[in-house]
mmCIF file of C-alpha atoms in Angstrom:
data_model
loop_
_atom_site.group_PDB
_atom_site.id
_atom_site.type_symbol
_atom_site.label_atom_id
_atom_site.label_comp_id
_atom_site.label_asym_id
_atom_site.label_seq_id
_atom_site.Cartn_x
_atom_site.Cartn_y
_atom_site.Cartn_z
ATOM 1 C CA MET A 23 0.000 0.000 0.000
ATOM 2 C CA THR A 24 1.283 3.493 -0.888
ATOM 3 C CA GLN A 25 2.328 5.423 2.187
ATOM 4 C CA ILE A 26 -0.042 8.290 2.933
ATOM 5 C CA SER A 27 1.454 11.575 4.163
ATOM 6 C CA ALA A 28 0.266 13.427 7.243
ATOM 7 C CA ARG A 29 -0.652 16.358 5.001
ATOM 8 C CA SER A 30 -3.021 14.140 3.018
ATOM 9 C CA ASN A 31 -4.633 12.911 6.219
ATOM 10 C CA VAL A 32 -5.242 16.499 7.361
ATOM 11 C CA LYS A 33 -6.839 17.368 4.018
ATOM 12 C CA GLY A 34 -8.955 14.226 4.245
ATOM 13 C CA ILE A 35 -10.168 15.216 7.708
ATOM 14 C CA ALA A 36 -11.255 18.636 6.419
ATOM 15 C CA LEU A 37 -13.050 17.116 3.433
ATOM 16 C CA MET A 38 -14.824 14.521 5.562
ATOM 17 C CA THR A 39 -15.993 17.181 8.034
ATOM 18 C CA LEU A 40 -17.444 19.315 5.244
ATOM 19 C CA GLY A 41 -18.999 16.206 3.726
ATOM 20 C CA MET A 42 -20.775 15.472 6.989
ATOM 21 C CA PHE A 43 -22.175 19.013 7.021
ATOM 22 C CA SER A 44 -23.559 18.429 3.528
ATOM 23 C CA PHE A 45 -25.051 15.078 4.519
ATOM 24 C CA GLY A 46 -26.548 16.602 7.678
ATOM 25 C CA SER A 47 -28.265 19.284 5.611
ATOM 26 C CA ALA A 48 -29.554 16.679 3.151
ATOM 27 C CA ASP A 49 -30.842 14.428 5.943
ATOM 28 C CA THR A 50 -32.741 17.323 7.467
ATOM 29 C CA ILE A 51 -34.498 18.022 4.179
ATOM 30 C CA ALA A 52 -35.219 14.301 3.754
ATOM 31 C CA LYS A 53 -36.773 14.171 7.231
ATOM 32 C CA PHE A 54 -38.967 17.137 6.338
ATOM 33 C CA MET A 55 -40.045 15.528 3.046
ATOM 34 C CA THR A 56 -40.981 12.151 4.553
ATOM 35 C CA GLY A 57 -44.247 13.689 5.690
ATOM 36 C CA GLY A 58 -45.480 13.995 2.126
ATOM 37 C CA TYR A 59 -43.409 11.709 -0.109
ATOM 38 C CA HIS A 60 -42.426 8.039 -0.226
ATOM 39 C CA PRO A 61 -38.839 7.223 0.898
ATOM 40 C CA MET A 62 -38.147 5.582 -2.479
ATOM 41 C CA GLN A 63 -39.153 8.770 -4.288
ATOM 42 C CA ILE A 64 -37.006 10.912 -1.994
ATOM 43 C CA ALA A 65 -33.997 8.651 -2.522
ATOM 44 C CA GLY A 66 -34.643 8.595 -6.260
ATOM 45 C CA ILE A 67 -34.621 12.389 -6.471
ATOM 46 C CA ARG A 68 -31.422 12.501 -4.452
ATOM 47 C CA GLN A 69 -29.582 10.138 -6.780
ATOM 48 C CA SER A 70 -31.043 11.760 -9.892
ATOM 49 C CA GLY A 71 -29.496 15.036 -8.770
ATOM 50 C CA LEU A 72 -26.172 13.282 -8.391
ATOM 51 C CA LEU A 73 -26.478 11.841 -11.897
ATOM 52 C CA ILE A 74 -27.269 15.285 -13.350
ATOM 53 C CA GLY A 75 -24.124 16.622 -11.706
ATOM 54 C CA VAL A 76 -22.059 13.836 -13.266
ATOM 55 C CA LEU A 77 -23.541 14.501 -16.726
ATOM 56 C CA LEU A 78 -22.778 18.216 -16.444
ATOM 57 C CA PHE A 79 -19.203 17.394 -15.459
ATOM 58 C CA VAL A 80 -18.835 15.087 -18.459
ATOM 59 C CA LEU A 81 -20.190 17.744 -20.827
ATOM 60 C CA LEU A 82 -17.846 20.401 -19.465
ATOM 61 C CA THR A 83 -14.703 18.257 -19.344
ATOM 62 C CA ARG A 84 -15.481 15.884 -22.216
ATOM 63 C CA THR A 85 -14.155 12.959 -20.225
ATOM 64 C CA ASN A 86 -15.352 9.374 -20.069
ATOM 65 C CA PRO A 87 -16.047 8.522 -16.403
ATOM 66 C CA LEU A 88 -17.126 4.956 -17.170
ATOM 67 C CA ARG A 89 -13.639 3.614 -17.778
ATOM 68 C CA THR A 90 -12.981 1.416 -14.792
ATOM 69 C CA LYS A 91 -10.705 -1.478 -13.955
ATOM 70 C CA LYS A 92 -13.154 -2.829 -11.368
ATOM 71 C CA PRO A 93 -16.693 -2.555 -12.762
ATOM 72 C CA LYS A 94 -18.170 -5.156 -10.418
ATOM 73 C CA LEU A 95 -16.781 -3.380 -7.361
ATOM 74 C CA GLN A 96 -18.112 -0.055 -8.637
ATOM 75 C CA VAL A 97 -21.592 -1.492 -9.140
ATOM 76 C CA PHE A 98 -21.445 -3.097 -5.694
ATOM 77 C CA ARG A 99 -20.615 0.289 -4.160
ATOM 78 C CA GLY A 100 -23.570 1.800 -5.984
ATOM 79 C CA LEU A 101 -25.833 -0.944 -4.644
ATOM 80 C CA CYS A 102 -24.653 -0.303 -1.074
ATOM 81 C CA ALA A 103 -25.183 3.439 -1.507
ATOM 82 C CA THR A 104 -28.696 2.922 -2.842
ATOM 83 C CA VAL A 105 -29.935 0.562 -0.150
ATOM 84 C CA SER A 106 -28.214 2.572 2.603
ATOM 85 C CA GLY A 107 -29.864 5.798 1.457
ATOM 86 C CA VAL A 108 -33.330 4.278 1.172
ATOM 87 C CA LEU A 109 -33.142 2.594 4.585
ATOM 88 C CA PHE A 110 -31.989 5.780 6.273
ATOM 89 C CA VAL A 111 -34.895 7.765 4.815
ATOM 90 C CA VAL A 112 -37.281 5.021 5.948
ATOM 91 C CA GLY A 113 -35.837 5.315 9.445
ATOM 92 C CA LEU A 114 -36.204 9.102 9.404
ATOM 93 C CA ARG A 115 -39.941 8.734 8.871
ATOM 94 C CA TYR A 116 -40.378 7.062 12.267
ATOM 95 C CA ILE A 117 -37.628 8.332 14.588
ATOM 96 C CA PRO A 118 -36.232 11.797 15.443
ATOM 97 C CA LEU A 119 -33.520 13.259 13.210
ATOM 98 C CA THR A 120 -30.959 13.508 16.025
ATOM 99 C CA ASP A 121 -31.561 9.895 17.066
ATOM 100 C CA ALA A 122 -31.095 8.644 13.502
ATOM 101 C CA SER A 123 -27.951 10.702 13.000
ATOM 102 C CA SER A 124 -26.506 9.610 16.335
ATOM 103 C CA ILE A 125 -27.075 5.943 15.529
ATOM 104 C CA ALA A 126 -25.478 6.496 12.129
ATOM 105 C CA PHE A 127 -22.293 7.387 14.018
ATOM 106 C CA VAL A 128 -21.733 3.665 14.389
ATOM 107 C CA ALA A 129 -20.646 3.685 10.719
ATOM 108 C CA PRO A 130 -17.047 4.772 11.480
ATOM 109 C CA PHE A 131 -16.652 1.806 13.785
ATOM 110 C CA PHE A 132 -17.926 -0.490 11.046
ATOM 111 C CA VAL A 133 -15.376 1.170 8.743
ATOM 112 C CA THR A 134 -12.587 0.448 11.218
ATOM 113 C CA ILE A 135 -13.593 -3.209 11.457
ATOM 114 C CA LEU A 136 -14.049 -3.642 7.708
ATOM 115 C CA GLY A 137 -10.850 -1.711 7.025
ATOM 116 C CA ALA A 138 -8.942 -4.143 9.227
ATOM 117 C CA VAL A 139 -10.549 -7.238 7.677
ATOM 118 C CA PHE A 140 -10.459 -6.277 4.001
ATOM 119 C CA LEU A 141 -7.761 -3.593 3.733
ATOM 120 C CA GLY A 142 -5.335 -4.913 6.325
ATOM 121 C CA GLU A 143 -5.330 -1.664 8.326
ATOM 122 C CA TYR A 144 -4.039 -1.959 11.873
ATOM 123 C CA VAL A 145 -6.532 -2.211 14.750
ATOM 124 C CA GLY A 146 -5.034 -2.520 18.238
ATOM 125 C CA VAL A 147 -6.584 -3.571 21.522
ATOM 126 C CA ARG A 148 -7.345 -0.016 22.610
ATOM 127 C CA ARG A 149 -9.129 0.711 19.356
ATOM 128 C CA ILE A 150 -11.157 -2.484 19.775
ATOM 129 C CA VAL A 151 -12.239 -1.211 23.196
ATOM 130 C CA ALA A 152 -13.227 2.106 21.607
ATOM 131 C CA ILE A 153 -15.272 0.264 18.967
ATOM 132 C CA THR A 154 -17.027 -1.738 21.684
ATOM 133 C CA MET A 155 -17.868 1.438 23.589
ATOM 134 C CA GLY A 156 -19.232 2.942 20.386
ATOM 135 C CA PHE A 157 -21.672 0.082 20.040
ATOM 136 C CA VAL A 158 -22.614 0.436 23.722
ATOM 137 C CA GLY A 159 -23.460 4.067 23.013
ATOM 138 C CA THR A 160 -25.654 2.943 20.137
ATOM 139 C CA LEU A 161 -27.550 0.568 22.429
ATOM 140 C CA VAL A 162 -28.105 3.408 24.908
ATOM 141 C CA ILE A 163 -29.789 5.424 22.158
ATOM 142 C CA ILE A 164 -31.795 2.506 20.779
ATOM 143 C CA ARG A 165 -32.822 1.219 24.233
ATOM 144 C CA PRO A 166 -34.008 -2.224 23.081
ATOM 145 C CA GLY A 167 -36.747 -3.579 25.303
ATOM 146 C CA PHE A 168 -37.967 -0.118 26.349
ATOM 147 C CA ASP A 169 -41.315 1.347 25.313
ATOM 148 C CA SER A 170 -39.529 3.981 23.223
ATOM 149 C CA PHE A 171 -37.865 1.344 21.037
ATOM 150 C CA HIS A 172 -38.934 1.261 17.391
ATOM 151 C CA PRO A 173 -37.765 -1.249 14.727
ATOM 152 C CA ALA A 174 -36.706 1.736 12.615
ATOM 153 C CA TYR A 175 -33.699 2.094 14.913
ATOM 154 C CA LEU A 176 -32.380 -1.241 13.652
ATOM 155 C CA ILE A 177 -33.038 -0.153 10.074
ATOM 156 C CA VAL A 178 -30.774 2.848 10.640
ATOM 157 C CA VAL A 179 -28.069 0.586 12.123
ATOM 158 C CA PHE A 180 -28.106 -1.572 8.995
ATOM 159 C CA SER A 181 -28.054 1.573 6.882
ATOM 160 C CA ALA A 182 -24.924 2.653 8.761
ATOM 161 C CA PHE A 183 -23.295 -0.711 8.066
ATOM 162 C CA LEU A 184 -23.936 -0.336 4.327
ATOM 163 C CA PHE A 185 -22.680 3.245 4.471
ATOM 164 C CA ALA A 186 -19.465 1.963 6.050
ATOM 165 C CA THR A 187 -19.192 -0.774 3.438
ATOM 166 C CA ARG A 188 -19.306 1.731 0.604
ATOM 167 C CA GLN A 189 -16.628 3.828 2.322
ATOM 168 C CA VAL A 190 -14.303 0.847 2.537
ATOM 169 C CA VAL A 191 -15.012 0.020 -1.109
ATOM 170 C CA SER A 192 -14.162 3.643 -1.969
ATOM 171 C CA ARG A 193 -10.841 3.228 -0.171
ATOM 172 C CA SER A 194 -10.031 0.084 -2.148
ATOM 173 C CA LEU A 195 -10.874 1.891 -5.391
ATOM 174 C CA ALA A 196 -8.517 4.780 -4.610
ATOM 175 C CA GLY A 197 -5.584 4.789 -7.031
ATOM 176 C CA VAL A 198 -7.474 2.454 -9.363
ATOM 177 C CA ASP A 199 -10.321 4.645 -10.591
ATOM 178 C CA SER A 200 -10.789 8.403 -10.452
ATOM 179 C CA THR A 201 -13.206 10.084 -8.061
ATOM 180 C CA VAL A 202 -15.568 11.039 -10.872
ATOM 181 C CA THR A 203 -15.668 7.430 -12.085
ATOM 182 C CA THR A 204 -16.723 6.222 -8.654
ATOM 183 C CA VAL A 205 -19.370 8.946 -8.369
ATOM 184 C CA ALA A 206 -20.640 8.206 -11.884
ATOM 185 C CA PHE A 207 -21.038 4.483 -11.263
ATOM 186 C CA THR A 208 -22.770 5.161 -7.932
ATOM 187 C CA ALA A 209 -25.187 7.599 -9.566
ATOM 188 C CA ILE A 210 -25.990 5.374 -12.555
ATOM 189 C CA THR A 211 -26.415 2.239 -10.440
ATOM 190 C CA SER A 212 -28.656 4.022 -7.938
ATOM 191 C CA VAL A 213 -30.834 5.729 -10.551
ATOM 192 C CA CYS A 214 -31.309 2.490 -12.490
ATOM 193 C CA LEU A 215 -32.298 0.552 -9.375
ATOM 194 C CA LEU A 216 -34.640 3.225 -8.026
ATOM 195 C CA ALA A 217 -36.219 3.895 -11.438
ATOM 196 C CA VAL A 218 -37.744 0.434 -11.326
ATOM 197 C CA VAL A 219 -39.928 1.302 -8.318
ATOM 198 C CA GLN A 220 -40.769 4.937 -9.151
ATOM 199 C CA PRO A 221 -43.972 4.124 -11.103
ATOM 200 C CA PHE A 222 -45.371 2.549 -7.934
ATOM 201 C CA VAL A 223 -44.404 5.275 -5.444
ATOM 202 C CA TRP A 224 -44.155 8.521 -7.426
ATOM 203 C CA LYS A 225 -46.224 11.501 -6.326
ATOM 204 C CA PRO A 226 -46.209 14.789 -8.278
ATOM 205 C CA VAL A 227 -43.819 17.228 -6.593
ATOM 206 C CA ALA A 228 -45.562 20.350 -5.316
ATOM 207 C CA GLN A 229 -44.273 23.604 -6.782
ATOM 208 C CA GLU A 230 -43.150 24.870 -3.377
ATOM 209 C CA ASP A 231 -41.049 21.720 -2.864
ATOM 210 C CA ILE A 232 -39.089 21.863 -6.125
ATOM 211 C CA LEU A 233 -36.375 24.218 -4.825
ATOM 212 C CA LEU A 234 -36.067 22.262 -1.581
ATOM 213 C CA PHE A 235 -35.604 19.009 -3.471
ATOM 214 C CA ALA A 236 -32.988 20.686 -5.681
ATOM 215 C CA ILE A 237 -31.028 21.777 -2.598
ATOM 216 C CA TYR A 238 -31.419 18.277 -1.171
ATOM 217 C CA ALA A 239 -29.965 16.670 -4.295
ATOM 218 C CA ALA A 240 -27.118 19.207 -4.423
ATOM 219 C CA CYS A 241 -26.149 18.659 -0.762
ATOM 220 C CA SER A 242 -26.257 14.891 -1.208
ATOM 221 C CA GLY A 243 -24.109 14.954 -4.334
ATOM 222 C CA PHE A 244 -21.597 17.359 -2.821
ATOM 223 C CA GLY A 245 -21.326 15.253 0.333
ATOM 224 C CA GLU A 246 -20.817 12.118 -1.742
ATOM 225 C CA LEU A 247 -17.980 13.737 -3.670
ATOM 226 C CA LEU A 248 -16.277 15.024 -0.527
ATOM 227 C CA VAL A 249 -16.428 11.669 1.276
ATOM 228 C CA ILE A 250 -15.045 9.810 -1.736
ATOM 229 C CA LYS A 251 -12.215 12.324 -2.114
ATOM 230 C CA ALA A 252 -11.408 12.158 1.606
ATOM 231 C CA LEU A 253 -11.122 8.379 1.453
ATOM 232 C CA GLU A 254 -9.106 8.626 -1.744
ATOM 233 C CA ILE A 255 -6.331 10.709 -0.177
ATOM 234 C CA SER A 256 -6.445 9.465 3.431
ATOM 235 C CA GLN A 257 -6.614 6.269 5.469
ATOM 236 C CA ALA A 258 -10.149 5.095 6.217
ATOM 237 C CA VAL A 259 -9.362 4.772 9.921
ATOM 238 C CA VAL A 260 -8.206 8.404 10.036
ATOM 239 C CA VAL A 261 -11.190 10.139 8.433
ATOM 240 C CA ALA A 262 -14.006 7.752 9.424
ATOM 241 C CA PRO A 263 -14.429 9.069 13.013
ATOM 242 C CA LEU A 264 -15.117 12.551 11.618
ATOM 243 C CA GLN A 265 -18.690 11.486 10.947
ATOM 244 C CA TYR A 266 -19.456 12.449 14.556
ATOM 245 C CA THR A 267 -19.351 16.143 13.546
ATOM 246 C CA MET A 268 -22.748 15.687 11.928
ATOM 247 C CA ILE A 269 -24.398 15.619 15.370
ATOM 248 C CA PHE A 270 -23.886 19.365 15.699
ATOM 249 C CA TRP A 271 -25.671 20.084 12.424
ATOM 250 C CA THR A 272 -28.564 17.650 12.914
ATOM 251 C CA THR A 273 -29.154 18.731 16.508
ATOM 252 C CA GLY A 274 -29.306 22.358 15.446
ATOM 253 C CA TYR A 275 -31.540 21.599 12.474
ATOM 254 C CA GLY A 276 -33.745 19.362 14.609
ATOM 255 C CA TYR A 277 -34.366 22.162 17.084
ATOM 256 C CA LEU A 278 -34.775 24.996 14.577
ATOM 257 C CA ILE A 279 -36.990 23.125 12.101
ATOM 258 C CA PHE A 280 -38.758 20.387 14.055
ATOM 259 C CA GLY A 281 -38.604 21.839 17.572
ATOM 260 C CA ASN A 282 -36.961 18.649 18.870
ATOM 261 C CA LEU A 283 -34.107 18.358 21.305
ATOM 262 C CA PRO A 284 -32.393 15.024 22.062
ATOM 263 C CA ASP A 285 -33.430 13.341 25.302
ATOM 264 C CA MET A 286 -30.977 12.339 28.014
ATOM 265 C CA PHE A 287 -30.468 8.809 26.646
ATOM 266 C CA THR A 288 -29.627 10.157 23.199
ATOM 267 C CA ILE A 289 -27.205 12.705 24.665
ATOM 268 C CA ILE A 290 -25.468 10.062 26.771
ATOM 269 C CA GLY A 291 -25.336 7.533 23.941
ATOM 270 C CA ALA A 292 -24.111 10.080 21.411
ATOM 271 C CA GLY A 293 -21.529 11.274 23.938
ATOM 272 C CA ILE A 294 -20.169 7.747 24.327
ATOM 273 C CA ILE A 295 -20.006 7.293 20.549
ATOM 274 C CA VAL A 296 -18.319 10.661 19.995
ATOM 275 C CA ALA A 297 -15.791 10.055 22.779
ATOM 276 C CA SER A 298 -14.984 6.640 21.338
ATOM 277 C CA GLY A 299 -14.615 8.136 17.869
ATOM 278 C CA LEU A 300 -12.315 10.879 19.133
ATOM 279 C CA TYR A 301 -10.184 8.345 20.954
ATOM 280 C CA THR A 302 -9.977 6.173 17.841
ATOM 281 C CA LEU A 303 -8.895 9.211 15.832
ATOM 282 C CA ARG A 304 -6.269 10.133 18.431
ATOM 283 C CA ARG A 305 -4.828 6.618 18.493
ATOM 284 C CA THR A 306 -4.760 6.496 14.695
ATOM 285 C CA LYS A 307 -2.998 9.860 14.341
ATOM 286 C CA ALA A 308 -0.380 8.711 16.832
ATOM 287 C CA ARG A 309 0.460 5.766 14.572
ATOM 288 C CA VAL A 310 0.380 7.549 11.208
ATOM 289 C CA PRO A 311 3.975 8.108 10.029
ATOM 290 C CA ARG A 312 4.871 11.733 9.359
ATOM 291 C CA VAL A 313 6.180 11.712 5.837
ATOM 292 C CA GLY A 314 6.062 15.467 5.252
ATOM 293 C CA PRO A 315 5.354 18.713 7.067
ATOM 294 C CA PHE A 316 1.820 19.665 8.036
#
């Protein structure tokens, strides 16, 4: 594996943080739209926006983004992205935005595990403890067995696992295919899959919702690009914990738009997950060799 410089890791951290802001904004809009539109339609619009962005890029640069050395892996990433996005929107329909986003924080821990298994990235005992604590935090939020438990919480957990899977796939594609190729395959795969179900779920979009859906698609596409680029230039175990930054955006959006504040269990659980993620990041940075100046 090519050695990754500390400078690249810092850039990756910045890109991942901005990507999480974009995803947090998109998730807020998706939560708002679940009251009037089917999750499949919402996800379809999101991926259609991403595809439009890819087509515009192709027209402007006159490049061919479909040249890939690993077509099956690209399609698999697109499949993971599609199912992950749909499941998360389904979860948003039934549980608070902050709860869903907090549970999604388990994704970086899935990335760490998958990165160790499939990419051979180092995971020590202390990081294993941090991963375990992250899952404990998730259980605190979900509270299985309590009256507040809803099956949608488990749907969001599985969505997070698929989100992590696509991140690890992105890491394995780095250096093989360009960022635009990965985005293009994800967009095409998602649109093709979701187009099959649109005739059964489509509802005419109200005029006042057109601009909001356009912003939603733009935020989703921008976040996708940033995450892919971050994983392309950095180690997965370095940038993955940065997903926790999304809690600040979703909590703020949840209060301003939906009038919801996280309860004590969500705060405690999210705190455990964030602390575990920060510790994982600290341990990883301590082991990353400094190849060049910051």
